[in-house]
Amino acid sequence: MKLLRYGPKGQEKPGLLDASGTIRDLSGEIDDISGDILTPQGLARIAALDPDALPRVEGTPRIGPCVGQVGKFVCIGLNYADHAAETGADIPSEPVVFNKWTSAICGPNDDVEIPRGATKTDWEVELGVVIGKGGRYIEEANALDHVAGYCVINDVSEREWQIERGGTWDKGKGCDTFGPLGPWLVTPDEAGDIGNLSMWLEVDGHRYQDGSTSTMIFGVAHIIHYLSQFLSLQPGDVISTGTPPGVGMGQRPKVYLKGGETMRLGIEGLGEQTQRVVRA
């Protein structure tokens, strides 16, 4: 299934994308794409519905973030061998963990704001993992059973604040609009081989990132297992799993967003995002 949320900011309704690409309204069946709806039982309830019997959504509504009421937005850094190489970093021996604040979450096609005073705002196309079955101390062999679905994430980053402002990556990662999610939450049965999905990002038509999840250092199952040793994972938590090479920081000379650009990005089978870059 491809699940989504549509409508004005803060008033999104749950929806389903049917086989013809038409949005079907789920608001008569569920309250939101969040929490218990993302558990195996909740998803089974949606899967049992006949899409043709659901109301069609007319026109072209705004698409909101594909998950609502996100509890945690956990990210993995330097998780692609070729990206680590372009930044001059060593291959991590364990996953590098940081957080984006949930206030960073926005729709996949909403404007991305460069914060006031920012000078090194960058892009990162990433595979997002949405937890459906919670747990702690999850065995790696069973970890994928805890996934509700996958989505596209743009891990927008302000590099000066991330790297040069006194430590901790979080302050350069969690600014408002720095976490576009969607357009769809794609359930595992339709997501394809998550270990070998092509992914790309363009700025004003120039393709900077053109990679594959196949160069991940730590795969999705290991990341879930690893994180669950330190924190409980709950339905609706989002994990962003790292980016392939081609970020602005890795260009020679470096390229950063100034405002006025258009970013387009996507992952094979998971959809595309388009964001206009504006200054706050």
PDB file of C-alpha atoms in Angstrom:
ATOM      1  CA  MET A   1       0.000   0.000   0.000  1.00  0.00           C
ATOM      2  CA  LYS A   2       0.930   3.630  -0.456  1.00  0.00           C
ATOM      3  CA  LEU A   3      -0.430   5.698   2.424  1.00  0.00           C
ATOM      4  CA  LEU A   4      -0.361   9.473   2.621  1.00  0.00           C
ATOM      5  CA  ARG A   5      -1.704  12.548   4.361  1.00  0.00           C
ATOM      6  CA  TYR A   6      -3.210  15.416   2.405  1.00  0.00           C
ATOM      7  CA  GLY A   7      -4.666  18.848   3.052  1.00  0.00           C
ATOM      8  CA  PRO A   8      -3.615  22.147   4.644  1.00  0.00           C
ATOM      9  CA  LYS A   9      -0.806  22.200   7.196  1.00  0.00           C
ATOM     10  CA  GLY A  10      -2.064  20.994  10.538  1.00  0.00           C
ATOM     11  CA  GLN A  11      -5.322  19.744   9.040  1.00  0.00           C
ATOM     12  CA  GLU A  12      -4.092  16.770   7.037  1.00  0.00           C
ATOM     13  CA  LYS A  13      -6.412  13.845   6.406  1.00  0.00           C
ATOM     14  CA  PRO A  14      -5.316  10.235   5.914  1.00  0.00           C
ATOM     15  CA  GLY A  15      -5.401   8.846   2.419  1.00  0.00           C
ATOM     16  CA  LEU A  16      -4.467   5.897   0.247  1.00  0.00           C
ATOM     17  CA  LEU A  17      -3.043   6.011  -3.273  1.00  0.00           C
ATOM     18  CA  ASP A  18      -4.882   3.461  -5.386  1.00  0.00           C
ATOM     19  CA  ALA A  19      -3.471   1.465  -8.303  1.00  0.00           C
ATOM     20  CA  SER A  20      -4.454   4.165 -10.792  1.00  0.00           C
ATOM     21  CA  GLY A  21      -2.677   6.926  -8.839  1.00  0.00           C
ATOM     22  CA  THR A  22      -5.903   8.382  -7.421  1.00  0.00           C
ATOM     23  CA  ILE A  23      -5.980   9.529  -3.800  1.00  0.00           C
ATOM     24  CA  ARG A  24      -8.705   7.838  -1.762  1.00  0.00           C
ATOM     25  CA  ASP A  25      -9.952   9.395   1.479  1.00  0.00           C
ATOM     26  CA  LEU A  26      -9.418   7.240   4.565  1.00  0.00           C
ATOM     27  CA  SER A  27     -10.792   9.743   7.089  1.00  0.00           C
ATOM     28  CA  GLY A  28     -14.057   7.802   7.396  1.00  0.00           C
ATOM     29  CA  GLU A  29     -12.079   4.749   8.500  1.00  0.00           C
ATOM     30  CA  ILE A  30      -9.133   6.045  10.538  1.00  0.00           C
ATOM     31  CA  ASP A  31      -8.097   9.304  12.220  1.00  0.00           C
ATOM     32  CA  ASP A  32      -4.537   9.569  10.903  1.00  0.00           C
ATOM     33  CA  ILE A  33      -1.521   7.712   9.535  1.00  0.00           C
ATOM     34  CA  SER A  34       0.097   7.477  12.946  1.00  0.00           C
ATOM     35  CA  GLY A  35       0.558   5.433  16.101  1.00  0.00           C
ATOM     36  CA  ASP A  36      -1.502   2.257  16.350  1.00  0.00           C
ATOM     37  CA  ILE A  37      -2.637   2.523  12.722  1.00  0.00           C
ATOM     38  CA  LEU A  38       0.975   1.701  11.777  1.00  0.00           C
ATOM     39  CA  THR A  39       1.071  -1.525  13.777  1.00  0.00           C
ATOM     40  CA  PRO A  40       0.655  -4.795  11.877  1.00  0.00           C
ATOM     41  CA  GLN A  41      -2.953  -4.950  13.064  1.00  0.00           C
ATOM     42  CA  GLY A  42      -3.677  -1.381  11.988  1.00  0.00           C
ATOM     43  CA  LEU A  43      -2.163  -1.861   8.553  1.00  0.00           C
ATOM     44  CA  ALA A  44      -4.066  -5.114   8.117  1.00  0.00           C
ATOM     45  CA  ARG A  45      -7.272  -3.209   8.818  1.00  0.00           C
ATOM     46  CA  ILE A  46      -6.498  -0.750   6.014  1.00  0.00           C
ATOM     47  CA  ALA A  47      -5.381  -3.512   3.644  1.00  0.00           C
ATOM     48  CA  ALA A  48      -8.752  -5.214   4.083  1.00  0.00           C
ATOM     49  CA  LEU A  49     -10.576  -2.172   2.674  1.00  0.00           C
ATOM     50  CA  ASP A  50     -11.684  -1.985  -0.951  1.00  0.00           C
ATOM     51  CA  PRO A  51      -9.958   1.128  -2.389  1.00  0.00           C
ATOM     52  CA  ASP A  52     -12.698   1.507  -4.997  1.00  0.00           C
ATOM     53  CA  ALA A  53     -15.243   1.911  -2.211  1.00  0.00           C
ATOM     54  CA  LEU A  54     -13.372   4.804  -0.623  1.00  0.00           C
ATOM     55  CA  PRO A  55     -14.210   8.397  -1.650  1.00  0.00           C
ATOM     56  CA  ARG A  56     -12.042   9.863  -4.397  1.00  0.00           C
ATOM     57  CA  VAL A  57     -10.113  13.025  -3.535  1.00  0.00           C
ATOM     58  CA  GLU A  58     -10.605  15.492  -6.352  1.00  0.00           C
ATOM     59  CA  GLY A  59      -8.107  18.048  -7.577  1.00  0.00           C
ATOM     60  CA  THR A  60      -4.483  18.309  -6.502  1.00  0.00           C
ATOM     61  CA  PRO A  61      -4.390  18.824  -2.739  1.00  0.00           C
ATOM     62  CA  ARG A  62      -1.225  19.610  -0.853  1.00  0.00           C
ATOM     63  CA  ILE A  63       0.527  16.424   0.233  1.00  0.00           C
ATOM     64  CA  GLY A  64       1.565  16.531   3.872  1.00  0.00           C
ATOM     65  CA  PRO A  65       4.218  14.501   5.691  1.00  0.00           C
ATOM     66  CA  CYS A  66       3.322  10.845   5.253  1.00  0.00           C
ATOM     67  CA  VAL A  67       3.368  10.144   9.010  1.00  0.00           C
ATOM     68  CA  GLY A  68       1.553  12.171  11.641  1.00  0.00           C
ATOM     69  CA  GLN A  69       2.280  12.651  15.353  1.00  0.00           C
ATOM     70  CA  VAL A  70       5.849  11.382  15.017  1.00  0.00           C
ATOM     71  CA  GLY A  71       7.332  10.579  18.412  1.00  0.00           C
ATOM     72  CA  LYS A  72      11.018  10.342  17.500  1.00  0.00           C
ATOM     73  CA  PHE A  73      12.959  11.369  14.391  1.00  0.00           C
ATOM     74  CA  VAL A  74      16.259   9.502  14.637  1.00  0.00           C
ATOM     75  CA  CYS A  75      18.988   9.781  12.012  1.00  0.00           C
ATOM     76  CA  ILE A  76      22.110   7.866  11.036  1.00  0.00           C
ATOM     77  CA  GLY A  77      25.149   9.788   9.786  1.00  0.00           C
ATOM     78  CA  LEU A  78      27.988   8.756   7.471  1.00  0.00           C
ATOM     79  CA  ASN A  79      26.186   5.514   6.609  1.00  0.00           C
ATOM     80  CA  TYR A  80      27.267   5.275   2.959  1.00  0.00           C
ATOM     81  CA  ALA A  81      30.865   4.299   2.273  1.00  0.00           C
ATOM     82  CA  ASP A  82      31.123   6.578  -0.762  1.00  0.00           C
ATOM     83  CA  HIS A  83      29.623   9.533   1.149  1.00  0.00           C
ATOM     84  CA  ALA A  84      32.036   9.042   4.056  1.00  0.00           C
ATOM     85  CA  ALA A  85      34.880   9.100   1.532  1.00  0.00           C
ATOM     86  CA  GLU A  86      33.734  12.384  -0.037  1.00  0.00           C
ATOM     87  CA  THR A  87      33.635  14.072   3.380  1.00  0.00           C
ATOM     88  CA  GLY A  88      37.050  12.714   4.362  1.00  0.00           C
ATOM     89  CA  ALA A  89      35.608  10.768   7.291  1.00  0.00           C
ATOM     90  CA  ASP A  90      36.633   7.296   8.385  1.00  0.00           C
ATOM     91  CA  ILE A  91      34.174   4.441   7.921  1.00  0.00           C
ATOM     92  CA  PRO A  92      32.243   4.310  11.227  1.00  0.00           C
ATOM     93  CA  SER A  93      32.686   1.189  13.329  1.00  0.00           C
ATOM     94  CA  GLU A  94      29.156   1.681  14.713  1.00  0.00           C
ATOM     95  CA  PRO A  95      26.187   3.705  13.448  1.00  0.00           C
ATOM     96  CA  VAL A  96      26.536   7.449  14.042  1.00  0.00           C
ATOM     97  CA  VAL A  97      23.287   8.539  15.716  1.00  0.00           C
ATOM     98  CA  PHE A  98      21.776  12.020  15.902  1.00  0.00           C
ATOM     99  CA  ASN A  99      18.287  13.516  16.074  1.00  0.00           C
ATOM    100  CA  LYS A 100      16.111  15.832  14.078  1.00  0.00           C
ATOM    101  CA  TRP A 101      13.435  17.569  16.110  1.00  0.00           C
ATOM    102  CA  THR A 102       9.905  16.636  15.111  1.00  0.00           C
ATOM    103  CA  SER A 103       9.221  20.342  14.463  1.00  0.00           C
ATOM    104  CA  ALA A 104      11.511  19.967  11.425  1.00  0.00           C
ATOM    105  CA  ILE A 105       8.978  17.693   9.716  1.00  0.00           C
ATOM    106  CA  CYS A 106       7.116  19.123   6.725  1.00  0.00           C
ATOM    107  CA  GLY A 107       5.407  17.942   3.566  1.00  0.00           C
ATOM    108  CA  PRO A 108       7.459  16.575   0.662  1.00  0.00           C
ATOM    109  CA  ASN A 109       6.733  19.569  -1.549  1.00  0.00           C
ATOM    110  CA  ASP A 110       6.614  22.327   1.067  1.00  0.00           C
ATOM    111  CA  ASP A 111       9.120  25.173   0.934  1.00  0.00           C
ATOM    112  CA  VAL A 112      12.437  24.560   2.698  1.00  0.00           C
ATOM    113  CA  GLU A 113      13.547  27.594   4.704  1.00  0.00           C
ATOM    114  CA  ILE A 114      17.169  28.655   5.106  1.00  0.00           C
ATOM    115  CA  PRO A 115      17.335  29.830   8.725  1.00  0.00           C
ATOM    116  CA  ARG A 116      18.353  33.373   9.571  1.00  0.00           C
ATOM    117  CA  GLY A 117      22.131  33.669   9.697  1.00  0.00           C
ATOM    118  CA  ALA A 118      22.704  30.326   7.947  1.00  0.00           C
ATOM    119  CA  THR A 119      25.404  30.220   5.237  1.00  0.00           C
ATOM    120  CA  LYS A 120      26.022  26.516   4.547  1.00  0.00           C
ATOM    121  CA  THR A 121      22.628  24.879   4.012  1.00  0.00           C
ATOM    122  CA  ASP A 122      22.910  21.505   2.262  1.00  0.00           C
ATOM    123  CA  TRP A 123      20.790  18.636   0.966  1.00  0.00           C
ATOM    124  CA  GLU A 124      20.722  14.848   1.554  1.00  0.00           C
ATOM    125  CA  VAL A 125      18.346  12.340  -0.053  1.00  0.00           C
ATOM    126  CA  GLU A 126      17.728   9.499   2.398  1.00  0.00           C
ATOM    127  CA  LEU A 127      15.716   6.321   2.847  1.00  0.00           C
ATOM    128  CA  GLY A 128      13.240   6.770   5.681  1.00  0.00           C
ATOM    129  CA  VAL A 129      12.086   3.852   7.822  1.00  0.00           C
ATOM    130  CA  VAL A 130       8.824   4.103   9.772  1.00  0.00           C
ATOM    131  CA  ILE A 131       8.396   1.835  12.771  1.00  0.00           C
ATOM    132  CA  GLY A 132       5.169  -0.140  13.020  1.00  0.00           C
ATOM    133  CA  LYS A 133       5.839  -2.651  15.763  1.00  0.00           C
ATOM    134  CA  GLY A 134       7.542  -1.224  18.811  1.00  0.00           C
ATOM    135  CA  GLY A 135      10.160  -2.863  20.952  1.00  0.00           C
ATOM    136  CA  ARG A 136      13.470  -2.857  22.797  1.00  0.00           C
ATOM    137  CA  TYR A 137      16.469  -5.166  22.327  1.00  0.00           C
ATOM    138  CA  ILE A 138      15.195  -6.226  18.919  1.00  0.00           C
ATOM    139  CA  GLU A 139      17.037  -9.109  17.300  1.00  0.00           C
ATOM    140  CA  GLU A 140      18.525  -8.215  13.933  1.00  0.00           C
ATOM    141  CA  ALA A 141      17.013 -11.357  12.385  1.00  0.00           C
ATOM    142  CA  ASN A 142      13.516 -10.085  13.259  1.00  0.00           C
ATOM    143  CA  ALA A 143      14.108  -6.362  12.879  1.00  0.00           C
ATOM    144  CA  LEU A 144      12.335  -5.895   9.543  1.00  0.00           C
ATOM    145  CA  ASP A 145       9.149  -7.267  11.127  1.00  0.00           C
ATOM    146  CA  HIS A 146       9.062  -3.973  13.042  1.00  0.00           C
ATOM    147  CA  VAL A 147       8.834  -1.826   9.885  1.00  0.00           C
ATOM    148  CA  ALA A 148       5.506  -0.287   8.843  1.00  0.00           C
ATOM    149  CA  GLY A 149       6.939   1.154   5.667  1.00  0.00           C
ATOM    150  CA  TYR A 150       9.497   3.288   3.883  1.00  0.00           C
ATOM    151  CA  CYS A 151       9.568   6.819   2.524  1.00  0.00           C
ATOM    152  CA  VAL A 152      11.761   9.502   0.987  1.00  0.00           C
ATOM    153  CA  ILE A 153      13.421  12.021   3.329  1.00  0.00           C
ATOM    154  CA  ASN A 154      15.454  15.119   2.530  1.00  0.00           C
ATOM    155  CA  ASP A 155      17.809  15.457   5.493  1.00  0.00           C
ATOM    156  CA  VAL A 156      18.390  19.188   5.021  1.00  0.00           C
ATOM    157  CA  SER A 157      21.431  20.320   7.003  1.00  0.00           C
ATOM    158  CA  GLU A 158      23.103  23.579   7.994  1.00  0.00           C
ATOM    159  CA  ARG A 159      26.754  22.550   7.947  1.00  0.00           C
ATOM    160  CA  GLU A 160      28.256  25.458   9.876  1.00  0.00           C
ATOM    161  CA  TRP A 161      25.853  24.891  12.761  1.00  0.00           C
ATOM    162  CA  GLN A 162      26.308  21.116  12.515  1.00  0.00           C
ATOM    163  CA  ILE A 163      30.103  21.075  12.505  1.00  0.00           C
ATOM    164  CA  GLU A 164      31.543  24.436  13.520  1.00  0.00           C
ATOM    165  CA  ARG A 165      29.323  25.648  16.348  1.00  0.00           C
ATOM    166  CA  GLY A 166      30.533  23.875  19.458  1.00  0.00           C
ATOM    167  CA  GLY A 167      29.715  20.238  18.899  1.00  0.00           C
ATOM    168  CA  THR A 168      26.611  18.040  18.477  1.00  0.00           C
ATOM    169  CA  TRP A 169      25.171  17.689  14.991  1.00  0.00           C
ATOM    170  CA  ASP A 170      21.613  18.232  16.169  1.00  0.00           C
ATOM    171  CA  LYS A 171      21.573  22.033  16.069  1.00  0.00           C
ATOM    172  CA  GLY A 172      22.352  22.005  12.334  1.00  0.00           C
ATOM    173  CA  LYS A 173      19.910  19.219  11.536  1.00  0.00           C
ATOM    174  CA  GLY A 174      16.644  20.056  13.273  1.00  0.00           C
ATOM    175  CA  CYS A 175      15.684  23.497  11.970  1.00  0.00           C
ATOM    176  CA  ASP A 176      12.097  24.066  10.883  1.00  0.00           C
ATOM    177  CA  THR A 177      11.379  22.531   7.431  1.00  0.00           C
ATOM    178  CA  PHE A 178      14.608  20.487   7.514  1.00  0.00           C
ATOM    179  CA  GLY A 179      12.702  17.173   7.424  1.00  0.00           C
ATOM    180  CA  PRO A 180      10.431  16.739   4.385  1.00  0.00           C
ATOM    181  CA  LEU A 181       8.745  13.284   4.585  1.00  0.00           C
ATOM    182  CA  GLY A 182       6.924  11.518   1.780  1.00  0.00           C
ATOM    183  CA  PRO A 183       5.062  11.691  -0.507  1.00  0.00           C
ATOM    184  CA  TRP A 184       3.959   8.169   0.420  1.00  0.00           C
ATOM    185  CA  LEU A 185       4.522   5.679   3.185  1.00  0.00           C
ATOM    186  CA  VAL A 186       5.125   2.530   1.122  1.00  0.00           C
ATOM    187  CA  THR A 187       4.520  -0.737   2.945  1.00  0.00           C
ATOM    188  CA  PRO A 188       7.286  -3.362   2.774  1.00  0.00           C
ATOM    189  CA  ASP A 189       5.409  -5.607   0.367  1.00  0.00           C
ATOM    190  CA  GLU A 190       5.531  -2.848  -2.278  1.00  0.00           C
ATOM    191  CA  ALA A 191       8.860  -1.221  -1.429  1.00  0.00           C
ATOM    192  CA  GLY A 192      11.071  -3.604  -3.388  1.00  0.00           C
ATOM    193  CA  ASP A 193      14.609  -4.566  -2.376  1.00  0.00           C
ATOM    194  CA  ILE A 194      15.440  -1.880   0.173  1.00  0.00           C
ATOM    195  CA  GLY A 195      19.085  -2.922   0.013  1.00  0.00           C
ATOM    196  CA  ASN A 196      19.315  -1.969  -3.656  1.00  0.00           C
ATOM    197  CA  LEU A 197      17.151   1.068  -4.429  1.00  0.00           C
ATOM    198  CA  SER A 198      18.409   3.863  -6.666  1.00  0.00           C
ATOM    199  CA  MET A 199      18.200   7.362  -5.188  1.00  0.00           C
ATOM    200  CA  TRP A 200      18.916  10.803  -6.566  1.00  0.00           C
ATOM    201  CA  LEU A 201      18.723  14.530  -5.912  1.00  0.00           C
ATOM    202  CA  GLU A 202      18.855  17.533  -8.239  1.00  0.00           C
ATOM    203  CA  VAL A 203      19.180  21.259  -7.566  1.00  0.00           C
ATOM    204  CA  ASP A 204      17.851  23.469 -10.376  1.00  0.00           C
ATOM    205  CA  GLY A 205      18.029  20.512 -12.743  1.00  0.00           C
ATOM    206  CA  HIS A 206      21.641  19.589 -11.958  1.00  0.00           C
ATOM    207  CA  ARG A 207      21.961  16.080 -10.579  1.00  0.00           C
ATOM    208  CA  TYR A 208      24.265  16.108  -7.587  1.00  0.00           C
ATOM    209  CA  GLN A 209      23.329  12.811  -5.950  1.00  0.00           C
ATOM    210  CA  ASP A 210      22.925   9.623  -7.960  1.00  0.00           C
ATOM    211  CA  GLY A 211      23.407   6.643  -5.679  1.00  0.00           C
ATOM    212  CA  SER A 212      21.965   3.452  -4.287  1.00  0.00           C
ATOM    213  CA  THR A 213      21.064   2.011  -0.923  1.00  0.00           C
ATOM    214  CA  SER A 214      23.442  -0.820  -1.868  1.00  0.00           C
ATOM    215  CA  THR A 215      26.389   1.258  -0.572  1.00  0.00           C
ATOM    216  CA  MET A 216      24.959   1.521   2.946  1.00  0.00           C
ATOM    217  CA  ILE A 217      27.472   0.534   5.612  1.00  0.00           C
ATOM    218  CA  PHE A 218      24.795  -0.545   8.093  1.00  0.00           C
ATOM    219  CA  GLY A 219      21.575  -1.949   6.641  1.00  0.00           C
ATOM    220  CA  VAL A 220      18.064  -1.246   7.875  1.00  0.00           C
ATOM    221  CA  ALA A 221      17.807  -4.397  10.006  1.00  0.00           C
ATOM    222  CA  HIS A 222      21.069  -3.651  11.786  1.00  0.00           C
ATOM    223  CA  ILE A 223      20.105  -0.011  12.390  1.00  0.00           C
ATOM    224  CA  ILE A 224      16.808  -1.022  14.029  1.00  0.00           C
ATOM    225  CA  HIS A 225      18.578  -3.646  16.137  1.00  0.00           C
ATOM    226  CA  TYR A 226      21.304  -1.177  17.119  1.00  0.00           C
ATOM    227  CA  LEU A 227      19.002   1.686  18.067  1.00  0.00           C
ATOM    228  CA  SER A 228      16.806  -0.618  20.123  1.00  0.00           C
ATOM    229  CA  GLN A 229      19.713  -1.296  22.473  1.00  0.00           C
ATOM    230  CA  PHE A 230      19.622   2.354  23.580  1.00  0.00           C
ATOM    231  CA  LEU A 231      15.972   3.396  23.287  1.00  0.00           C
ATOM    232  CA  SER A 232      12.548   1.907  22.826  1.00  0.00           C
ATOM    233  CA  LEU A 233      11.143   2.163  19.323  1.00  0.00           C
ATOM    234  CA  GLN A 234       7.450   2.917  19.031  1.00  0.00           C
ATOM    235  CA  PRO A 235       4.872   2.916  16.213  1.00  0.00           C
ATOM    236  CA  GLY A 236       5.267   6.054  14.146  1.00  0.00           C
ATOM    237  CA  ASP A 237       8.922   6.690  14.985  1.00  0.00           C
ATOM    238  CA  VAL A 238      10.929   7.670  11.899  1.00  0.00           C
ATOM    239  CA  ILE A 239      14.523   6.670  11.166  1.00  0.00           C
ATOM    240  CA  SER A 240      16.517   8.397   8.430  1.00  0.00           C
ATOM    241  CA  THR A 241      19.279   6.062   7.316  1.00  0.00           C
ATOM    242  CA  GLY A 242      21.983   8.184   5.677  1.00  0.00           C
ATOM    243  CA  THR A 243      22.808   9.618   2.271  1.00  0.00           C
ATOM    244  CA  PRO A 244      24.906   8.649  -0.760  1.00  0.00           C
ATOM    245  CA  PRO A 245      27.626  10.974  -2.136  1.00  0.00           C
ATOM    246  CA  GLY A 246      26.920  14.240  -3.907  1.00  0.00           C
ATOM    247  CA  VAL A 247      26.039  16.570  -1.044  1.00  0.00           C
ATOM    248  CA  GLY A 248      26.962  20.225  -1.402  1.00  0.00           C
ATOM    249  CA  MET A 249      29.674  19.946   1.245  1.00  0.00           C
ATOM    250  CA  GLY A 250      31.360  17.284  -0.875  1.00  0.00           C
ATOM    251  CA  GLN A 251      31.599  19.380  -4.049  1.00  0.00           C
ATOM    252  CA  ARG A 252      34.854  21.006  -5.133  1.00  0.00           C
ATOM    253  CA  PRO A 253      34.327  23.891  -4.649  1.00  0.00           C
ATOM    254  CA  LYS A 254      31.590  23.439  -2.060  1.00  0.00           C
ATOM    255  CA  VAL A 255      28.037  24.329  -3.127  1.00  0.00           C
ATOM    256  CA  TYR A 256      25.416  25.497  -0.654  1.00  0.00           C
ATOM    257  CA  LEU A 257      21.819  26.636  -0.980  1.00  0.00           C
ATOM    258  CA  LYS A 258      21.335  30.402  -1.091  1.00  0.00           C
ATOM    259  CA  GLY A 259      17.571  30.704  -1.638  1.00  0.00           C
ATOM    260  CA  GLY A 260      15.560  30.617  -4.839  1.00  0.00           C
ATOM    261  CA  GLU A 261      16.638  27.104  -5.871  1.00  0.00           C
ATOM    262  CA  THR A 262      14.390  24.117  -6.531  1.00  0.00           C
ATOM    263  CA  MET A 263      15.351  20.713  -5.140  1.00  0.00           C
ATOM    264  CA  ARG A 264      13.963  17.516  -6.679  1.00  0.00           C
ATOM    265  CA  LEU A 265      14.734  14.128  -5.199  1.00  0.00           C
ATOM    266  CA  GLY A 266      13.442  10.597  -5.201  1.00  0.00           C
ATOM    267  CA  ILE A 267      13.989   6.956  -4.394  1.00  0.00           C
ATOM    268  CA  GLU A 268      13.082   4.082  -6.693  1.00  0.00           C
ATOM    269  CA  GLY A 269       9.525   2.924  -5.946  1.00  0.00           C
ATOM    270  CA  LEU A 270       9.025   5.386  -3.073  1.00  0.00           C
ATOM    271  CA  GLY A 271       8.142   8.556  -4.979  1.00  0.00           C
ATOM    272  CA  GLU A 272       9.589  12.020  -5.482  1.00  0.00           C
ATOM    273  CA  GLN A 273       9.755  15.330  -3.642  1.00  0.00           C
ATOM    274  CA  THR A 274      10.096  18.904  -4.949  1.00  0.00           C
ATOM    275  CA  GLN A 275      10.963  21.813  -2.676  1.00  0.00           C
ATOM    276  CA  ARG A 276      11.489  25.499  -3.329  1.00  0.00           C
ATOM    277  CA  VAL A 277      14.260  26.974  -1.184  1.00  0.00           C
ATOM    278  CA  VAL A 278      13.382  30.257   0.531  1.00  0.00           C
ATOM    279  CA  ARG A 279      15.020  32.401   3.185  1.00  0.00           C
ATOM    280  CA  ALA A 280      13.311  32.612   6.572  1.00  0.00           C
TER     281      ALA A 280
END
